[in-house]
PDB file of C-alpha atoms in Angstrom:
ATOM      1  CA  MET A   1      83.506  93.293 192.490  1.00 57.00           C
ATOM      2  CA  SER A   2      81.656  92.377 189.839  1.00 82.00           C
ATOM      3  CA  VAL A   3      81.930  90.417 186.078  1.00 90.00           C
ATOM      4  CA  ARG A   4      81.793  91.798 182.874  1.00 92.00           C
ATOM      5  CA  PRO A   5      79.522  90.802 180.499  1.00 92.00           C
ATOM      6  CA  GLU A   6      82.735  90.702 177.437  1.00 95.00           C
ATOM      7  CA  THR A   7      84.366  88.254 180.217  1.00 95.00           C
ATOM      8  CA  ARG A   8      81.306  85.980 180.737  1.00 96.00           C
ATOM      9  CA  ASP A   9      80.898  85.300 177.159  1.00 96.00           C
ATOM     10  CA  TYR A  10      84.806  85.265 176.604  1.00 97.00           C
ATOM     11  CA  ILE A  11      84.452  82.238 179.769  1.00 97.00           C
ATOM     12  CA  LEU A  12      81.852  80.913 178.283  1.00 97.00           C
ATOM     13  CA  ASP A  13      82.754  80.718 174.342  1.00 97.00           C
ATOM     14  CA  GLN A  14      86.021  78.764 175.781  1.00 97.00           C
ATOM     15  CA  LEU A  15      84.781  76.479 178.148  1.00 98.00           C
ATOM     16  CA  SER A  16      82.075  75.556 175.005  1.00 97.00           C
ATOM     17  CA  ALA A  17      83.020  72.498 174.146  1.00 96.00           C
ATOM     18  CA  ALA A  18      82.627  71.035 177.535  1.00 96.00           C
ATOM     19  CA  GLY A  19      79.223  70.393 177.110  1.00 94.00           C
ATOM     20  CA  ASP A  20      75.852  72.487 178.691  1.00 97.00           C
ATOM     21  CA  VAL A  21      77.902  75.322 180.131  1.00 97.00           C
ATOM     22  CA  SER A  22      76.017  78.378 181.585  1.00 97.00           C
ATOM     23  CA  ALA A  23      76.598  80.956 184.024  1.00 96.00           C
ATOM     24  CA  ARG A  24      73.968  82.247 186.495  1.00 95.00           C
ATOM     25  CA  ARG A  25      74.339  86.001 188.994  1.00 93.00           C
ATOM     26  CA  MET A  26      74.996  84.677 192.313  1.00 87.00           C
ATOM     27  CA  PHE A  27      75.492  87.656 194.837  1.00 80.00           C
ATOM     28  CA  GLY A  28      77.431  90.313 192.442  1.00 78.00           C
ATOM     29  CA  GLU A  29      79.161  87.727 190.975  1.00 90.00           C
ATOM     30  CA  MET A  30      78.504  84.528 188.319  1.00 95.00           C
ATOM     31  CA  GLY A  31      77.978  80.917 189.425  1.00 95.00           C
ATOM     32  CA  LEU A  32      79.498  78.494 186.423  1.00 97.00           C
ATOM     33  CA  TYR A  33      77.287  75.306 185.261  1.00 96.00           C
ATOM     34  CA  CYS A  34      78.235  72.508 183.069  1.00 97.00           C
ATOM     35  CA  ASP A  35      75.778  69.978 182.355  1.00 95.00           C
ATOM     36  CA  GLY A  36      73.261  71.516 185.447  1.00 92.00           C
ATOM     37  CA  LYS A  37      76.016  70.876 187.916  1.00 95.00           C
ATOM     38  CA  PHE A  38      77.902  73.668 189.614  1.00 95.00           C
ATOM     39  CA  VAL A  39      80.995  73.919 188.878  1.00 97.00           C
ATOM     40  CA  GLY A  40      83.037  77.012 189.840  1.00 97.00           C
ATOM     41  CA  VAL A  41      82.648  80.843 189.895  1.00 97.00           C
ATOM     42  CA  ILE A  42      83.693  83.741 187.901  1.00 97.00           C
ATOM     43  CA  CYS A  43      84.614  86.416 190.487  1.00 96.00           C
ATOM     44  CA  ASN A  44      86.084  89.812 189.527  1.00 93.00           C
ATOM     45  CA  ASP A  45      86.974  88.422 185.962  1.00 94.00           C
ATOM     46  CA  GLU A  46      88.829  85.649 187.201  1.00 96.00           C
ATOM     47  CA  LEU A  47      87.836  81.718 186.448  1.00 97.00           C
ATOM     48  CA  PHE A  48      87.414  79.254 189.478  1.00 97.00           C
ATOM     49  CA  PHE A  49      86.604  75.743 189.678  1.00 98.00           C
ATOM     50  CA  LYS A  50      85.589  73.307 192.669  1.00 97.00           C
ATOM     51  CA  GLN A  51      88.721  71.354 193.126  1.00 96.00           C
ATOM     52  CA  THR A  52      88.375  67.522 192.251  1.00 96.00           C
ATOM     53  CA  GLU A  53      91.263  65.150 192.316  1.00 96.00           C
ATOM     54  CA  GLN A  54      90.664  65.033 188.851  1.00 97.00           C
ATOM     55  CA  GLY A  55      91.447  68.296 188.349  1.00 96.00           C
ATOM     56  CA  ARG A  56      94.308  69.043 190.019  1.00 96.00           C
ATOM     57  CA  ALA A  57      95.810  66.190 188.861  1.00 96.00           C
ATOM     58  CA  PHE A  58      95.409  67.234 185.260  1.00 96.00           C
ATOM     59  CA  LEU A  59      96.767  70.700 185.733  1.00 95.00           C
ATOM     60  CA  PRO A  60      98.870  70.563 189.485  1.00 94.00           C
ATOM     61  CA  ARG A  61     100.554  73.469 188.412  1.00 94.00           C
ATOM     62  CA  LEU A  62      97.068  75.170 188.940  1.00 95.00           C
ATOM     63  CA  GLY A  63      96.659  76.722 192.239  1.00 94.00           C
ATOM     64  CA  LEU A  64      93.961  77.068 194.764  1.00 96.00           C
ATOM     65  CA  ARG A  65      92.361  79.986 196.059  1.00 95.00           C
ATOM     66  CA  PRO A  66      89.287  81.527 197.605  1.00 96.00           C
ATOM     67  CA  PRO A  67      87.466  83.121 194.843  1.00 93.00           C
ATOM     68  CA  TYR A  68      86.045  86.118 197.757  1.00 89.00           C
ATOM     69  CA  PRO A  69      87.336  86.734 201.204  1.00 90.00           C
ATOM     70  CA  GLY A  70      85.681  83.768 203.391  1.00 91.00           C
ATOM     71  CA  ALA A  71      84.934  81.699 200.716  1.00 91.00           C
ATOM     72  CA  HIS A  72      86.601  77.736 200.538  1.00 94.00           C
ATOM     73  CA  PRO A  73      90.026  77.573 198.008  1.00 96.00           C
ATOM     74  CA  TYR A  74      88.734  76.909 194.180  1.00 97.00           C
ATOM     75  CA  LEU A  75      90.995  76.161 191.605  1.00 97.00           C
ATOM     76  CA  HIS A  76      91.822  79.176 190.096  1.00 97.00           C
ATOM     77  CA  VAL A  77      92.282  78.751 186.198  1.00 97.00           C
ATOM     78  CA  THR A  78      94.813  81.278 185.129  1.00 95.00           C
ATOM     79  CA  GLY A  79      94.291  83.447 182.065  1.00 94.00           C
ATOM     80  CA  ASP A  80      97.188  80.705 179.975  1.00 96.00           C
ATOM     81  CA  VAL A  81      95.004  77.907 180.803  1.00 96.00           C
ATOM     82  CA  LEU A  82      92.069  79.593 179.885  1.00 96.00           C
ATOM     83  CA  GLU A  83      93.297  80.714 176.527  1.00 97.00           C
ATOM     84  CA  ASP A  84      93.994  77.086 175.177  1.00 97.00           C
ATOM     85  CA  ALA A  85      90.007  76.371 174.633  1.00 96.00           C
ATOM     86  CA  GLY A  86      90.830  72.561 174.650  1.00 96.00           C
ATOM     87  CA  ARG A  87      92.425  72.386 177.666  1.00 97.00           C
ATOM     88  CA  ALA A  88      89.901  74.410 179.480  1.00 97.00           C
ATOM     89  CA  ALA A  89      87.110  72.832 177.864  1.00 98.00           C
ATOM     90  CA  GLU A  90      89.059  69.300 178.908  1.00 98.00           C
ATOM     91  CA  LEU A  91      89.467  70.469 182.764  1.00 97.00           C
ATOM     92  CA  LEU A  92      86.087  71.148 182.845  1.00 98.00           C
ATOM     93  CA  LYS A  93      85.164  68.091 181.981  1.00 98.00           C
ATOM     94  CA  ILE A  94      87.117  66.467 183.856  1.00 97.00           C
ATOM     95  CA  THR A  95      85.604  68.214 187.205  1.00 97.00           C
ATOM     96  CA  THR A  96      82.218  67.937 185.678  1.00 97.00           C
ATOM     97  CA  ALA A  97      82.654  64.135 186.260  1.00 97.00           C
ATOM     98  CA  ALA A  98      83.972  64.041 189.540  1.00 96.00           C
ATOM     99  CA  LEU A  99      81.132  66.015 190.674  1.00 95.00           C
ATOM    100  CA  PRO A 100      78.261  64.736 192.102  1.00 90.00           C
ATOM    101  CA  MET A 101      75.095  65.167 190.708  1.00 85.00           C
ATOM    102  CA  PRO A 102      72.620  68.230 192.596  1.00 80.00           C
ATOM    103  CA  PRO A 103      69.766  66.374 194.416  1.00 82.00           C
ATOM    104  CA  PRO A 104      66.744  66.748 192.999  1.00 82.00           C
ATOM    105  CA  ARG A 105      64.766  69.761 193.459  1.00 79.00           C
ATOM    106  CA  ARG A 106      61.523  69.286 195.766  1.00 83.00           C
ATOM    107  CA  PRO A 107      58.171  70.691 194.061  1.00 82.00           C
ATOM    108  CA  SER A 108      57.227  73.949 195.339  1.00 76.00           C
ATOM    109  CA  ARG A 109      54.344  74.821 197.560  1.00 77.00           C
ATOM    110  CA  ARG A 110      51.487  76.363 196.107  1.00 71.00           C
ATOM    111  CA  LYS A 111      50.446  79.166 197.973  1.00 66.00           C
ATOM    112  CA  ARG A 112      47.066  79.503 198.655  1.00 61.00           C
ATOM    113  CA  ALA A 113      45.121  82.440 196.307  1.00 58.00           C
ATOM    114  CA  ILE A 114      43.908  84.991 198.889  1.00 59.00           C
ATOM    115  CA  ARG A 115      40.456  85.471 198.236  1.00 57.00           C
ATOM    116  CA  SER A 116      38.977  89.067 197.933  1.00 58.00           C
ATOM    117  CA  GLU A 117      36.370  90.041 199.432  1.00 61.00           C
ATOM    118  CA  GLY A 118      33.372  88.965 198.478  1.00 60.00           C
ATOM    119  CA  GLU A 119      34.469  86.099 196.686  1.00 59.00           C
ATOM    120  CA  PRO A 120      32.287  82.758 197.608  1.00 61.00           C
ATOM    121  CA  SER A 121      34.244  80.518 199.590  1.00 58.00           C
ATOM    122  CA  ALA A 122      35.151  77.263 198.269  1.00 56.00           C
TER     123      ALA A 122
END
């Protein structure tokens, strides 16, 4: 279970017209992001989008299946859809628009620096 770099690059290239599309390594597979939203995954060199009513209405023939055992079902983007960059990008735009923005990240709390022995305390 992994994603070949050439598959990742091909998918990102095919979807580039949808917006700011990127992939990040997640547990040996790839998380797919568009315009700052988590929109799907690339698993075993296959593409899956989060399911939305709008995405299913746009391409109703695409089936749902989990990208890996134990996962929720995702919309499985078949090879013929991915080969048509315009249609694949449009599906990604529709899916991205239907998903909520992620909650803002809370600022991380800085850990206090550990002083070495001999340093005066502040």
